[in-house]
Amino acid sequence: METHYLKNIEFKSALELSSLVEYQQGQVVSRTLAQNKAVSITLFAFDENEEISSHSSDGDAMVTILEGTAHITIENQQFSLSEGKTIVMPAGVPHAVAADGKFKMLLTVVFPQ
């Protein structure tokens, strides 16, 4: 039997990540691809005007925008990111993610060992 470390994703297939999570009205939808002590990988689809309020993480969090535009706040500094752009939110630093319009992102968090 094969051991897999990723979940909720098809193996041995070329995939478009943004197609693996769908928009739902008035919601932030997520699909976890990996979750363990070392790393968390999650796809998100944000409906218009949805957000994840300010919080911090024990790990460094990297966001890659897959579709649309996101507004990211890191320690009171605001960034607008569009498709293909990436930003890193350092561990222990407050950050928030908000949508004006619909957008999708890939979140990778690397935790200390």
PDB file of N, CA and C in Angstrom:
ATOM      1  N   MET A   1       0.833  -1.186   0.000  1.00  0.00           N
ATOM      2  CA  MET A   1       0.000   0.000   0.000  1.00  0.00           C
ATOM      3  C   MET A   1       0.880   1.253   0.000  1.00  0.00           C
ATOM      4  N   GLU A   2       0.521   2.216  -0.863  1.00  0.00           N
ATOM      5  CA  GLU A   2       1.266   3.467  -0.953  1.00  0.00           C
ATOM      6  C   GLU A   2       0.940   4.378   0.221  1.00  0.00           C
ATOM      7  N   THR A   3       1.934   5.121   0.670  1.00  0.00           N
ATOM      8  CA  THR A   3       1.721   6.129   1.698  1.00  0.00           C
ATOM      9  C   THR A   3       1.621   7.482   1.015  1.00  0.00           C
ATOM     10  N   HIS A   4       0.581   8.251   1.347  1.00  0.00           N
ATOM     11  CA  HIS A   4       0.389   9.585   0.784  1.00  0.00           C
ATOM     12  C   HIS A   4       0.380  10.605   1.908  1.00  0.00           C
ATOM     13  N   TYR A   5       0.998  11.750   1.644  1.00  0.00           N
ATOM     14  CA  TYR A   5       1.067  12.819   2.622  1.00  0.00           C
ATOM     15  C   TYR A   5       0.132  13.966   2.274  1.00  0.00           C
ATOM     16  N   LEU A   6      -0.339  13.979   1.042  1.00  0.00           N
ATOM     17  CA  LEU A   6      -1.339  14.940   0.608  1.00  0.00           C
ATOM     18  C   LEU A   6      -2.696  14.253   0.612  1.00  0.00           C
ATOM     19  N   LYS A   7      -3.759  15.053   0.758  1.00  0.00           N
ATOM     20  CA  LYS A   7      -5.110  14.498   0.734  1.00  0.00           C
ATOM     21  C   LYS A   7      -6.010  15.445  -0.061  1.00  0.00           C
ATOM     22  N   ASN A   8      -7.190  14.968  -0.410  1.00  0.00           N
ATOM     23  CA  ASN A   8      -8.199  15.777  -1.106  1.00  0.00           C
ATOM     24  C   ASN A   8      -7.711  16.322  -2.442  1.00  0.00           C
ATOM     25  N   ILE A   9      -6.820  15.565  -3.082  1.00  0.00           N
ATOM     26  CA  ILE A   9      -6.277  15.955  -4.378  1.00  0.00           C
ATOM     27  C   ILE A   9      -5.952  14.689  -5.165  1.00  0.00           C
ATOM     28  N   GLU A  10      -6.186  14.750  -6.460  1.00  0.00           N
ATOM     29  CA  GLU A  10      -5.930  13.593  -7.319  1.00  0.00           C
ATOM     30  C   GLU A  10      -4.434  13.456  -7.588  1.00  0.00           C
ATOM     31  N   PHE A  11      -3.930  12.244  -7.498  1.00  0.00           N
ATOM     32  CA  PHE A  11      -2.525  11.967  -7.765  1.00  0.00           C
ATOM     33  C   PHE A  11      -2.331  11.614  -9.237  1.00  0.00           C
ATOM     34  N   LYS A  12      -1.102  11.824  -9.715  1.00  0.00           N
ATOM     35  CA  LYS A  12      -0.697  11.465 -11.073  1.00  0.00           C
ATOM     36  C   LYS A  12      -1.622  12.066 -12.128  1.00  0.00           C
ATOM     37  N   SER A  13      -1.967  13.351 -11.927  1.00  0.00           N
ATOM     38  CA  SER A  13      -2.854  14.044 -12.846  1.00  0.00           C
ATOM     39  C   SER A  13      -2.492  15.523 -12.859  1.00  0.00           C
ATOM     40  N   ALA A  14      -2.470  16.122 -14.040  1.00  0.00           N
ATOM     41  CA  ALA A  14      -2.216  17.562 -14.149  1.00  0.00           C
ATOM     42  C   ALA A  14      -3.481  18.300 -13.741  1.00  0.00           C
ATOM     43  N   LEU A  15      -3.369  19.159 -12.746  1.00  0.00           N
ATOM     44  CA  LEU A  15      -4.538  19.820 -12.175  1.00  0.00           C
ATOM     45  C   LEU A  15      -4.393  21.331 -12.206  1.00  0.00           C
ATOM     46  N   GLU A  16      -5.506  22.018 -12.266  1.00  0.00           N
ATOM     47  CA  GLU A  16      -5.545  23.452 -12.081  1.00  0.00           C
ATOM     48  C   GLU A  16      -6.024  23.676 -10.652  1.00  0.00           C
ATOM     49  N   LEU A  17      -5.134  24.149  -9.777  1.00  0.00           N
ATOM     50  CA  LEU A  17      -5.461  24.267  -8.357  1.00  0.00           C
ATOM     51  C   LEU A  17      -6.735  25.062  -8.098  1.00  0.00           C
ATOM     52  N   SER A  18      -6.941  26.145  -8.837  1.00  0.00           N
ATOM     53  CA  SER A  18      -8.110  26.985  -8.583  1.00  0.00           C
ATOM     54  C   SER A  18      -9.426  26.248  -8.825  1.00  0.00           C
ATOM     55  N   SER A  19      -9.398  25.181  -9.608  1.00  0.00           N
ATOM     56  CA  SER A  19     -10.637  24.427  -9.881  1.00  0.00           C
ATOM     57  C   SER A  19     -10.983  23.452  -8.750  1.00  0.00           C
ATOM     58  N   LEU A  20     -10.095  23.302  -7.778  1.00  0.00           N
ATOM     59  CA  LEU A  20     -10.318  22.330  -6.703  1.00  0.00           C
ATOM     60  C   LEU A  20     -11.121  22.894  -5.535  1.00  0.00           C
ATOM     61  N   VAL A  21     -11.435  24.184  -5.581  1.00  0.00           N
ATOM     62  CA  VAL A  21     -12.253  24.806  -4.537  1.00  0.00           C
ATOM     63  C   VAL A  21     -13.220  25.763  -5.235  1.00  0.00           C
ATOM     64  N   GLU A  22     -14.493  25.716  -4.835  1.00  0.00           N
ATOM     65  CA  GLU A  22     -15.539  26.491  -5.503  1.00  0.00           C
ATOM     66  C   GLU A  22     -16.057  27.611  -4.609  1.00  0.00           C
ATOM     67  N   TYR A  23     -16.476  28.690  -5.230  1.00  0.00           N
ATOM     68  CA  TYR A  23     -17.088  29.796  -4.512  1.00  0.00           C
ATOM     69  C   TYR A  23     -18.463  29.390  -3.987  1.00  0.00           C
ATOM     70  N   GLN A  24     -18.799  29.877  -2.796  1.00  0.00           N
ATOM     71  CA  GLN A  24     -20.132  29.723  -2.251  1.00  0.00           C
ATOM     72  C   GLN A  24     -20.566  31.082  -1.723  1.00  0.00           C
ATOM     73  N   GLN A  25     -21.779  31.460  -2.038  1.00  0.00           N
ATOM     74  CA  GLN A  25     -22.275  32.784  -1.678  1.00  0.00           C
ATOM     75  C   GLN A  25     -22.161  33.048  -0.179  1.00  0.00           C
ATOM     76  N   GLY A  26     -21.536  34.188   0.152  1.00  0.00           N
ATOM     77  CA  GLY A  26     -21.430  34.628   1.535  1.00  0.00           C
ATOM     78  C   GLY A  26     -20.503  33.799   2.401  1.00  0.00           C
ATOM     79  N   GLN A  27     -19.565  33.063   1.786  1.00  0.00           N
ATOM     80  CA  GLN A  27     -18.702  32.176   2.568  1.00  0.00           C
ATOM     81  C   GLN A  27     -17.238  32.238   2.131  1.00  0.00           C
ATOM     82  N   VAL A  28     -16.403  31.781   3.035  1.00  0.00           N
ATOM     83  CA  VAL A  28     -15.011  31.455   2.724  1.00  0.00           C
ATOM     84  C   VAL A  28     -14.953  29.933   2.749  1.00  0.00           C
ATOM     85  N   VAL A  29     -14.615  29.334   1.625  1.00  0.00           N
ATOM     86  CA  VAL A  29     -14.569  27.878   1.496  1.00  0.00           C
ATOM     87  C   VAL A  29     -13.111  27.439   1.490  1.00  0.00           C
ATOM     88  N   SER A  30     -12.807  26.346   2.197  1.00  0.00           N
ATOM     89  CA  SER A  30     -11.426  25.856   2.217  1.00  0.00           C
ATOM     90  C   SER A  30     -11.377  24.374   1.885  1.00  0.00           C
ATOM     91  N   ARG A  31     -10.215  23.955   1.390  1.00  0.00           N
ATOM     92  CA  ARG A  31      -9.950  22.551   1.079  1.00  0.00           C
ATOM     93  C   ARG A  31      -8.525  22.261   1.519  1.00  0.00           C
ATOM     94  N   THR A  32      -8.371  21.471   2.565  1.00  0.00           N
ATOM     95  CA  THR A  32      -7.053  21.151   3.110  1.00  0.00           C
ATOM     96  C   THR A  32      -6.398  20.070   2.259  1.00  0.00           C
ATOM     97  N   LEU A  33      -5.154  20.333   1.851  1.00  0.00           N
ATOM     98  CA  LEU A  33      -4.391  19.374   1.061  1.00  0.00           C
ATOM     99  C   LEU A  33      -3.346  18.654   1.904  1.00  0.00           C
ATOM    100  N   ALA A  34      -2.875  19.304   2.966  1.00  0.00           N
ATOM    101  CA  ALA A  34      -1.920  18.688   3.898  1.00  0.00           C
ATOM    102  C   ALA A  34      -2.023  19.395   5.233  1.00  0.00           C
ATOM    103  N   GLN A  35      -1.894  18.622   6.311  1.00  0.00           N
ATOM    104  CA  GLN A  35      -1.940  19.199   7.655  1.00  0.00           C
ATOM    105  C   GLN A  35      -1.161  18.282   8.586  1.00  0.00           C
ATOM    106  N   ASN A  36      -0.030  18.775   9.076  1.00  0.00           N
ATOM    107  CA  ASN A  36       0.749  18.023  10.055  1.00  0.00           C
ATOM    108  C   ASN A  36       1.568  19.005  10.896  1.00  0.00           C
ATOM    109  N   LYS A  37       2.461  18.508  11.726  1.00  0.00           N
ATOM    110  CA  LYS A  37       3.249  19.368  12.610  1.00  0.00           C
ATOM    111  C   LYS A  37       4.173  20.311  11.851  1.00  0.00           C
ATOM    112  N   ALA A  38       4.569  19.924  10.635  1.00  0.00           N
ATOM    113  CA  ALA A  38       5.553  20.701   9.890  1.00  0.00           C
ATOM    114  C   ALA A  38       4.944  21.691   8.903  1.00  0.00           C
ATOM    115  N   VAL A  39       3.790  21.324   8.303  1.00  0.00           N
ATOM    116  CA  VAL A  39       3.244  22.140   7.212  1.00  0.00           C
ATOM    117  C   VAL A  39       1.726  22.011   7.126  1.00  0.00           C
ATOM    118  N   SER A  40       1.130  23.080   6.644  1.00  0.00           N
ATOM    119  CA  SER A  40      -0.299  23.082   6.335  1.00  0.00           C
ATOM    120  C   SER A  40      -0.451  23.690   4.944  1.00  0.00           C
ATOM    121  N   ILE A  41      -1.182  23.002   4.066  1.00  0.00           N
ATOM    122  CA  ILE A  41      -1.424  23.498   2.716  1.00  0.00           C
ATOM    123  C   ILE A  41      -2.931  23.491   2.496  1.00  0.00           C
ATOM    124  N   THR A  42      -3.489  24.671   2.199  1.00  0.00           N
ATOM    125  CA  THR A  42      -4.940  24.797   2.080  1.00  0.00           C
ATOM    126  C   THR A  42      -5.305  25.714   0.927  1.00  0.00           C
ATOM    127  N   LEU A  43      -6.310  25.302   0.159  1.00  0.00           N
ATOM    128  CA  LEU A  43      -6.889  26.144  -0.882  1.00  0.00           C
ATOM    129  C   LEU A  43      -8.081  26.884  -0.298  1.00  0.00           C
ATOM    130  N   PHE A  44      -8.270  28.132  -0.697  1.00  0.00           N
ATOM    131  CA  PHE A  44      -9.400  28.930  -0.231  1.00  0.00           C
ATOM    132  C   PHE A  44     -10.103  29.590  -1.408  1.00  0.00           C
ATOM    133  N   ALA A  45     -11.429  29.716  -1.295  1.00  0.00           N
ATOM    134  CA  ALA A  45     -12.232  30.514  -2.216  1.00  0.00           C
ATOM    135  C   ALA A  45     -13.033  31.494  -1.368  1.00  0.00           C
ATOM    136  N   PHE A  46     -12.813  32.790  -1.564  1.00  0.00           N
ATOM    137  CA  PHE A  46     -13.494  33.842  -0.821  1.00  0.00           C
ATOM    138  C   PHE A  46     -14.581  34.443  -1.697  1.00  0.00           C
ATOM    139  N   ASP A  47     -15.794  34.501  -1.193  1.00  0.00           N
ATOM    140  CA  ASP A  47     -16.839  35.216  -1.906  1.00  0.00           C
ATOM    141  C   ASP A  47     -16.607  36.712  -1.698  1.00  0.00           C
ATOM    142  N   GLU A  48     -17.255  37.505  -2.494  1.00  0.00           N
ATOM    143  CA  GLU A  48     -17.169  38.960  -2.421  1.00  0.00           C
ATOM    144  C   GLU A  48     -17.413  39.463  -1.002  1.00  0.00           C
ATOM    145  N   ASN A  49     -16.562  40.357  -0.535  1.00  0.00           N
ATOM    146  CA  ASN A  49     -16.653  41.006   0.784  1.00  0.00           C
ATOM    147  C   ASN A  49     -16.424  40.078   1.975  1.00  0.00           C
ATOM    148  N   GLU A  50     -15.957  38.867   1.764  1.00  0.00           N
ATOM    149  CA  GLU A  50     -15.644  37.952   2.870  1.00  0.00           C
ATOM    150  C   GLU A  50     -14.207  38.206   3.333  1.00  0.00           C
ATOM    151  N   GLU A  51     -13.897  37.766   4.561  1.00  0.00           N
ATOM    152  CA  GLU A  51     -12.563  37.990   5.092  1.00  0.00           C
ATOM    153  C   GLU A  51     -12.224  36.989   6.191  1.00  0.00           C
ATOM    154  N   ILE A  52     -10.949  36.907   6.469  1.00  0.00           N
ATOM    155  CA  ILE A  52     -10.443  36.235   7.668  1.00  0.00           C
ATOM    156  C   ILE A  52      -9.833  37.359   8.497  1.00  0.00           C
ATOM    157  N   SER A  53     -10.404  37.609   9.666  1.00  0.00           N
ATOM    158  CA  SER A  53      -9.986  38.743  10.481  1.00  0.00           C
ATOM    159  C   SER A  53      -8.568  38.564  11.021  1.00  0.00           C
ATOM    160  N   SER A  54      -8.043  39.618  11.571  1.00  0.00           N
ATOM    161  CA  SER A  54      -6.669  39.647  12.049  1.00  0.00           C
ATOM    162  C   SER A  54      -6.391  38.545  13.074  1.00  0.00           C
ATOM    163  N   HIS A  55      -5.288  37.850  12.847  1.00  0.00           N
ATOM    164  CA  HIS A  55      -4.842  36.758  13.714  1.00  0.00           C
ATOM    165  C   HIS A  55      -3.356  36.553  13.456  1.00  0.00           C
ATOM    166  N   SER A  56      -2.727  35.679  14.202  1.00  0.00           N
ATOM    167  CA  SER A  56      -1.328  35.339  13.930  1.00  0.00           C
ATOM    168  C   SER A  56      -1.188  33.823  13.921  1.00  0.00           C
ATOM    169  N   SER A  57      -0.057  33.365  13.428  1.00  0.00           N
ATOM    170  CA  SER A  57       0.204  31.939  13.292  1.00  0.00           C
ATOM    171  C   SER A  57       1.553  31.610  13.917  1.00  0.00           C
ATOM    172  N   ASP A  58       1.715  30.376  14.357  1.00  0.00           N
ATOM    173  CA  ASP A  58       3.002  29.919  14.885  1.00  0.00           C
ATOM    174  C   ASP A  58       4.027  29.692  13.777  1.00  0.00           C
ATOM    175  N   GLY A  59       3.553  29.614  12.531  1.00  0.00           N
ATOM    176  CA  GLY A  59       4.448  29.362  11.406  1.00  0.00           C
ATOM    177  C   GLY A  59       4.444  30.507  10.410  1.00  0.00           C
ATOM    178  N   ASP A  60       5.428  30.510   9.513  1.00  0.00           N
ATOM    179  CA  ASP A  60       5.448  31.461   8.407  1.00  0.00           C
ATOM    180  C   ASP A  60       4.375  31.046   7.410  1.00  0.00           C
ATOM    181  N   ALA A  61       3.530  31.992   7.006  1.00  0.00           N
ATOM    182  CA  ALA A  61       2.411  31.703   6.114  1.00  0.00           C
ATOM    183  C   ALA A  61       2.636  32.382   4.768  1.00  0.00           C
ATOM    184  N   MET A  62       2.593  31.595   3.691  1.00  0.00           N
ATOM    185  CA  MET A  62       2.772  32.117   2.347  1.00  0.00           C
ATOM    186  C   MET A  62       1.458  31.999   1.585  1.00  0.00           C
ATOM    187  N   VAL A  63       0.997  33.129   1.049  1.00  0.00           N
ATOM    188  CA  VAL A  63      -0.232  33.168   0.271  1.00  0.00           C
ATOM    189  C   VAL A  63       0.126  33.386  -1.194  1.00  0.00           C
ATOM    190  N   THR A  64      -0.463  32.567  -2.077  1.00  0.00           N
ATOM    191  CA  THR A  64      -0.339  32.748  -3.517  1.00  0.00           C
ATOM    192  C   THR A  64      -1.743  32.927  -4.078  1.00  0.00           C
ATOM    193  N   ILE A  65      -1.977  34.025  -4.781  1.00  0.00           N
ATOM    194  CA  ILE A  65      -3.288  34.296  -5.351  1.00  0.00           C
ATOM    195  C   ILE A  65      -3.431  33.501  -6.649  1.00  0.00           C
ATOM    196  N   LEU A  66      -4.491  32.700  -6.718  1.00  0.00           N
ATOM    197  CA  LEU A  66      -4.743  31.851  -7.882  1.00  0.00           C
ATOM    198  C   LEU A  66      -5.728  32.482  -8.857  1.00  0.00           C
ATOM    199  N   GLU A  67      -6.595  33.355  -8.314  1.00  0.00           N
ATOM    200  CA  GLU A  67      -7.656  33.942  -9.140  1.00  0.00           C
ATOM    201  C   GLU A  67      -8.176  35.190  -8.430  1.00  0.00           C
ATOM    202  N   GLY A  68      -8.380  36.279  -9.151  1.00  0.00           N
ATOM    203  CA  GLY A  68      -8.934  37.487  -8.553  1.00  0.00           C
ATOM    204  C   GLY A  68      -7.889  38.322  -7.837  1.00  0.00           C
ATOM    205  N   THR A  69      -8.372  39.145  -6.887  1.00  0.00           N
ATOM    206  CA  THR A  69      -7.518  40.063  -6.141  1.00  0.00           C
ATOM    207  C   THR A  69      -7.842  39.993  -4.654  1.00  0.00           C
ATOM    208  N   ALA A  70      -6.806  39.989  -3.832  1.00  0.00           N
ATOM    209  CA  ALA A  70      -6.973  39.933  -2.378  1.00  0.00           C
ATOM    210  C   ALA A  70      -6.316  41.140  -1.739  1.00  0.00           C
ATOM    211  N   HIS A  71      -6.855  41.512  -0.583  1.00  0.00           N
ATOM    212  CA  HIS A  71      -6.251  42.563   0.225  1.00  0.00           C
ATOM    213  C   HIS A  71      -5.710  41.901   1.486  1.00  0.00           C
ATOM    214  N   ILE A  72      -4.408  42.015   1.674  1.00  0.00           N
ATOM    215  CA  ILE A  72      -3.724  41.383   2.801  1.00  0.00           C
ATOM    216  C   ILE A  72      -3.181  42.497   3.701  1.00  0.00           C
ATOM    217  N   THR A  73      -3.438  42.368   4.983  1.00  0.00           N
ATOM    218  CA  THR A  73      -2.879  43.307   5.950  1.00  0.00           C
ATOM    219  C   THR A  73      -1.901  42.541   6.829  1.00  0.00           C
ATOM    220  N   ILE A  74      -0.675  43.055   6.926  1.00  0.00           N
ATOM    221  CA  ILE A  74       0.356  42.473   7.784  1.00  0.00           C
ATOM    222  C   ILE A  74       0.850  43.583   8.690  1.00  0.00           C
ATOM    223  N   GLU A  75       0.581  43.464   9.980  1.00  0.00           N
ATOM    224  CA  GLU A  75       1.020  44.475  10.956  1.00  0.00           C
ATOM    225  C   GLU A  75       0.705  45.897  10.492  1.00  0.00           C
ATOM    226  N   ASN A  76      -0.555  46.166  10.183  1.00  0.00           N
ATOM    227  CA  ASN A  76      -1.039  47.490   9.776  1.00  0.00           C
ATOM    228  C   ASN A  76      -0.539  47.955   8.412  1.00  0.00           C
ATOM    229  N   GLN A  77       0.203  47.128   7.686  1.00  0.00           N
ATOM    230  CA  GLN A  77       0.627  47.476   6.335  1.00  0.00           C
ATOM    231  C   GLN A  77      -0.265  46.716   5.357  1.00  0.00           C
ATOM    232  N   GLN A  78      -0.842  47.425   4.376  1.00  0.00           N
ATOM    233  CA  GLN A  78      -1.793  46.812   3.454  1.00  0.00           C
ATOM    234  C   GLN A  78      -1.164  46.542   2.100  1.00  0.00           C
ATOM    235  N   PHE A  79      -1.556  45.400   1.525  1.00  0.00           N
ATOM    236  CA  PHE A  79      -1.060  44.971   0.224  1.00  0.00           C
ATOM    237  C   PHE A  79      -2.253  44.534  -0.619  1.00  0.00           C
ATOM    238  N   SER A  80      -2.206  44.826  -1.901  1.00  0.00           N
ATOM    239  CA  SER A  80      -3.207  44.337  -2.836  1.00  0.00           C
ATOM    240  C   SER A  80      -2.495  43.378  -3.779  1.00  0.00           C
ATOM    241  N   LEU A  81      -2.951  42.127  -3.794  1.00  0.00           N
ATOM    242  CA  LEU A  81      -2.299  41.105  -4.604  1.00  0.00           C
ATOM    243  C   LEU A  81      -3.265  40.570  -5.643  1.00  0.00           C
ATOM    244  N   SER A  82      -2.783  40.391  -6.865  1.00  0.00           N
ATOM    245  CA  SER A  82      -3.590  39.832  -7.939  1.00  0.00           C
ATOM    246  C   SER A  82      -3.045  38.463  -8.325  1.00  0.00           C
ATOM    247  N   GLU A  83      -3.744  37.821  -9.235  1.00  0.00           N
ATOM    248  CA  GLU A  83      -3.402  36.467  -9.675  1.00  0.00           C
ATOM    249  C   GLU A  83      -1.914  36.327  -9.988  1.00  0.00           C
ATOM    250  N   GLY A  84      -1.310  35.282  -9.413  1.00  0.00           N
ATOM    251  CA  GLY A  84       0.101  34.998  -9.639  1.00  0.00           C
ATOM    252  C   GLY A  84       1.038  35.623  -8.618  1.00  0.00           C
ATOM    253  N   LYS A  85       0.540  36.539  -7.804  1.00  0.00           N
ATOM    254  CA  LYS A  85       1.374  37.195  -6.800  1.00  0.00           C
ATOM    255  C   LYS A  85       1.390  36.385  -5.504  1.00  0.00           C
ATOM    256  N   THR A  86       2.501  36.514  -4.769  1.00  0.00           N
ATOM    257  CA  THR A  86       2.711  35.785  -3.511  1.00  0.00           C
ATOM    258  C   THR A  86       3.213  36.753  -2.450  1.00  0.00           C
ATOM    259  N   ILE A  87       2.819  36.506  -1.208  1.00  0.00           N
ATOM    260  CA  ILE A  87       3.325  37.289  -0.091  1.00  0.00           C
ATOM    261  C   ILE A  87       3.521  36.347   1.099  1.00  0.00           C
ATOM    262  N   VAL A  88       4.514  36.661   1.944  1.00  0.00           N
ATOM    263  CA  VAL A  88       4.771  35.858   3.143  1.00  0.00           C
ATOM    264  C   VAL A  88       4.411  36.681   4.372  1.00  0.00           C
ATOM    265  N   MET A  89       3.640  36.056   5.247  1.00  0.00           N
ATOM    266  CA  MET A  89       3.245  36.657   6.517  1.00  0.00           C
ATOM    267  C   MET A  89       4.063  35.963   7.597  1.00  0.00           C
ATOM    268  N   PRO A  90       4.997  36.680   8.235  1.00  0.00           N
ATOM    269  CA  PRO A  90       5.901  36.045   9.196  1.00  0.00           C
ATOM    270  C   PRO A  90       5.172  35.471  10.416  1.00  0.00           C
ATOM    271  N   ALA A  91       5.731  34.437  10.974  1.00  0.00           N
ATOM    272  CA  ALA A  91       5.192  33.814  12.191  1.00  0.00           C
ATOM    273  C   ALA A  91       5.068  34.851  13.296  1.00  0.00           C
ATOM    274  N   GLY A  92       3.977  34.763  14.049  1.00  0.00           N
ATOM    275  CA  GLY A  92       3.791  35.615  15.213  1.00  0.00           C
ATOM    276  C   GLY A  92       3.363  37.038  14.920  1.00  0.00           C
ATOM    277  N   VAL A  93       3.187  37.378  13.649  1.00  0.00           N
ATOM    278  CA  VAL A  93       2.822  38.736  13.255  1.00  0.00           C
ATOM    279  C   VAL A  93       1.348  38.762  12.855  1.00  0.00           C
ATOM    280  N   PRO A  94       0.555  39.694  13.408  1.00  0.00           N
ATOM    281  CA  PRO A  94      -0.860  39.764  13.052  1.00  0.00           C
ATOM    282  C   PRO A  94      -1.057  40.033  11.556  1.00  0.00           C
ATOM    283  N   HIS A  95      -2.015  39.325  10.959  1.00  0.00           N
ATOM    284  CA  HIS A  95      -2.328  39.508   9.549  1.00  0.00           C
ATOM    285  C   HIS A  95      -3.805  39.196   9.312  1.00  0.00           C
ATOM    286  N   ALA A  96      -4.332  39.717   8.210  1.00  0.00           N
ATOM    287  CA  ALA A  96      -5.730  39.502   7.833  1.00  0.00           C
ATOM    288  C   ALA A  96      -5.808  39.403   6.315  1.00  0.00           C
ATOM    289  N   VAL A  97      -6.871  38.749   5.830  1.00  0.00           N
ATOM    290  CA  VAL A  97      -7.086  38.557   4.399  1.00  0.00           C
ATOM    291  C   VAL A  97      -8.522  38.958   4.088  1.00  0.00           C
ATOM    292  N   ALA A  98      -8.705  39.795   3.051  1.00  0.00           N
ATOM    293  CA  ALA A  98     -10.045  40.253   2.703  1.00  0.00           C
ATOM    294  C   ALA A  98     -10.232  40.284   1.191  1.00  0.00           C
ATOM    295  N   ALA A  99     -11.502  40.123   0.791  1.00  0.00           N
ATOM    296  CA  ALA A  99     -11.876  40.146  -0.618  1.00  0.00           C
ATOM    297  C   ALA A  99     -12.765  41.333  -0.912  1.00  0.00           C
ATOM    298  N   ASP A 100     -12.497  42.039  -2.007  1.00  0.00           N
ATOM    299  CA  ASP A 100     -13.456  43.013  -2.536  1.00  0.00           C
ATOM    300  C   ASP A 100     -14.391  42.249  -3.464  1.00  0.00           C
ATOM    301  N   GLY A 101     -13.783  41.532  -4.396  1.00  0.00           N
ATOM    302  CA  GLY A 101     -14.510  40.635  -5.283  1.00  0.00           C
ATOM    303  C   GLY A 101     -14.102  39.217  -4.934  1.00  0.00           C
ATOM    304  N   LYS A 102     -14.625  38.262  -5.658  1.00  0.00           N
ATOM    305  CA  LYS A 102     -14.270  36.865  -5.408  1.00  0.00           C
ATOM    306  C   LYS A 102     -12.791  36.641  -5.711  1.00  0.00           C
ATOM    307  N   PHE A 103     -12.144  35.797  -4.913  1.00  0.00           N
ATOM    308  CA  PHE A 103     -10.771  35.403  -5.220  1.00  0.00           C
ATOM    309  C   PHE A 103     -10.460  34.045  -4.605  1.00  0.00           C
ATOM    310  N   LYS A 104      -9.429  33.401  -5.158  1.00  0.00           N
ATOM    311  CA  LYS A 104      -8.959  32.100  -4.661  1.00  0.00           C
ATOM    312  C   LYS A 104      -7.485  32.205  -4.343  1.00  0.00           C
ATOM    313  N   MET A 105      -7.065  31.468  -3.297  1.00  0.00           N
ATOM    314  CA  MET A 105      -5.655  31.504  -2.902  1.00  0.00           C
ATOM    315  C   MET A 105      -5.196  30.139  -2.410  1.00  0.00           C
ATOM    316  N   LEU A 106      -3.907  29.946  -2.473  1.00  0.00           N
ATOM    317  CA  LEU A 106      -3.248  28.788  -1.882  1.00  0.00           C
ATOM    318  C   LEU A 106      -2.469  29.289  -0.682  1.00  0.00           C
ATOM    319  N   LEU A 107      -2.728  28.699   0.487  1.00  0.00           N
ATOM    320  CA  LEU A 107      -2.041  29.072   1.717  1.00  0.00           C
ATOM    321  C   LEU A 107      -1.126  27.920   2.127  1.00  0.00           C
ATOM    322  N   THR A 108       0.158  28.237   2.287  1.00  0.00           N
ATOM    323  CA  THR A 108       1.134  27.268   2.775  1.00  0.00           C
ATOM    324  C   THR A 108       1.731  27.821   4.060  1.00  0.00           C
ATOM    325  N   VAL A 109       1.600  27.074   5.149  1.00  0.00           N
ATOM    326  CA  VAL A 109       2.165  27.484   6.428  1.00  0.00           C
ATOM    327  C   VAL A 109       3.231  26.474   6.827  1.00  0.00           C
ATOM    328  N   VAL A 110       4.439  26.978   7.119  1.00  0.00           N
ATOM    329  CA  VAL A 110       5.552  26.130   7.542  1.00  0.00           C
ATOM    330  C   VAL A 110       5.786  26.417   9.022  1.00  0.00           C
ATOM    331  N   PHE A 111       5.690  25.364   9.837  1.00  0.00           N
ATOM    332  CA  PHE A 111       5.787  25.510  11.282  1.00  0.00           C
ATOM    333  C   PHE A 111       7.195  25.183  11.788  1.00  0.00           C
ATOM    334  N   PRO A 112       7.592  25.774  12.927  1.00  0.00           N
ATOM    335  CA  PRO A 112       8.907  25.456  13.489  1.00  0.00           C
ATOM    336  C   PRO A 112       8.953  24.017  13.991  1.00  0.00           C
ATOM    337  N   GLN A 113      10.108  23.428  13.928  1.00  0.00           N
ATOM    338  CA  GLN A 113      10.268  22.037  14.385  1.00  0.00           C
ATOM    339  C   GLN A 113      11.124  21.989  15.619  1.00  0.00           C
TER     340      GLN A 113
END
